[in-house]
Coordinates of C-alpha atoms in Angstrom, one line a residue:
X1 CA -0.1 -0.2 -0.2
X2 CA 1.1 3.4 -1.1
X3 CA 2.0 6.0 1.1
X4 CA 0.2 9.2 0.9
X5 CA 1.7 11.7 -1.0
X6 CA 2.6 15.2 -0.3
X7 CA -0.6 16.8 -1.9
X8 CA -3.0 13.7 -0.7
X9 CA -1.0 15.3 3.0
X10 CA -1.8 18.2 2.4
X11 CA -5.2 18.5 1.3
X12 CA -6.2 16.0 4.4
X13 CA -4.7 18.7 6.9
X14 CA -6.9 21.0 5.1
X15 CA -10.0 20.3 5.4
X16 CA -9.3 19.0 8.7
X17 CA -8.3 22.5 9.6
X18 CA -12.2 23.7 7.9
X19 CA -13.7 21.4 10.0
X20 CA -12.2 22.2 13.5
X21 CA -12.3 26.4 12.4
X22 CA -16.3 25.2 11.7
X23 CA -17.4 23.5 14.3
X24 CA -14.8 25.8 16.9
X25 CA -17.8 29.1 15.3
X26 CA -20.6 26.9 15.9
X27 CA -19.6 26.9 19.6
X28 CA -19.2 30.1 20.0
X29 CA -22.4 31.1 18.3
X30 CA -24.3 28.3 20.2
X31 CA -22.6 29.9 23.5
X32 CA -23.5 33.7 22.9
X33 CA -26.8 32.6 21.4
X34 CA -27.4 30.8 25.1
X35 CA -25.9 33.6 27.2
X36 CA -27.6 36.1 25.8
X37 CA -31.1 33.8 25.9
X38 CA -30.8 31.9 29.2
X39 CA -28.6 34.4 31.9
X40 CA -30.2 37.4 34.1
X41 CA -28.0 40.3 33.3
X42 CA -27.7 41.4 37.4
X43 CA -25.4 38.6 37.7
X44 CA -26.4 37.6 41.8
X45 CA -24.8 34.5 42.0
X46 CA -21.4 33.4 40.6
X47 CA -23.4 30.0 40.2
X48 CA -25.6 29.0 37.6
X49 CA -29.3 29.4 39.0
X50 CA -31.5 26.1 38.9
X51 CA -33.9 28.9 35.8
X52 CA -30.1 29.4 34.2
X53 CA -28.9 25.8 34.6
X54 CA -32.2 24.8 33.0
X55 CA -32.5 27.2 30.0
X56 CA -28.9 26.5 29.3
X57 CA -29.4 23.0 28.8
X58 CA -32.5 22.9 26.5
X59 CA -31.0 25.5 24.5
X60 CA -27.6 22.9 24.1
X61 CA -29.7 20.8 23.6
X62 CA -32.0 22.0 20.7
X63 CA -29.5 23.7 18.5
X64 CA -27.1 20.3 18.8
X65 CA -30.0 19.2 17.2
X66 CA -31.5 21.5 15.2
X67 CA -27.7 21.8 13.7
X68 CA -28.3 18.3 12.6
X69 CA -31.1 17.9 10.9
X70 CA -29.9 20.8 8.7
X71 CA -27.1 19.0 8.8
X72 CA -28.4 16.0 7.2
X73 CA -30.8 17.6 5.0
X74 CA -27.6 19.5 3.3
X75 CA -25.7 16.2 3.1
X76 CA -29.8 15.0 1.3
X77 CA -30.0 18.3 -1.3
X78 CA -25.7 17.2 -1.8
X79 CA -25.9 13.3 -3.2
X80 CA -29.3 14.4 -4.8
X81 CA -27.2 16.6 -7.1

């Protein structure tokens, strides 16, 4: 079995970097969105209260669920081309 060429390795590295950038951006957008939705601006406590904790948990779960659905739809659309 032949080892991958330099061009193949560079392409794989670029794809991995692009995937990492996408994941970091996705995480940052989710964090920002859920923070805006769930956090009280008065910062009364150093810890999340029960309502904030529950809101963040639901917000993140919904965000990942929607991201998965959109990914499936885009994948199905790409296969149909």
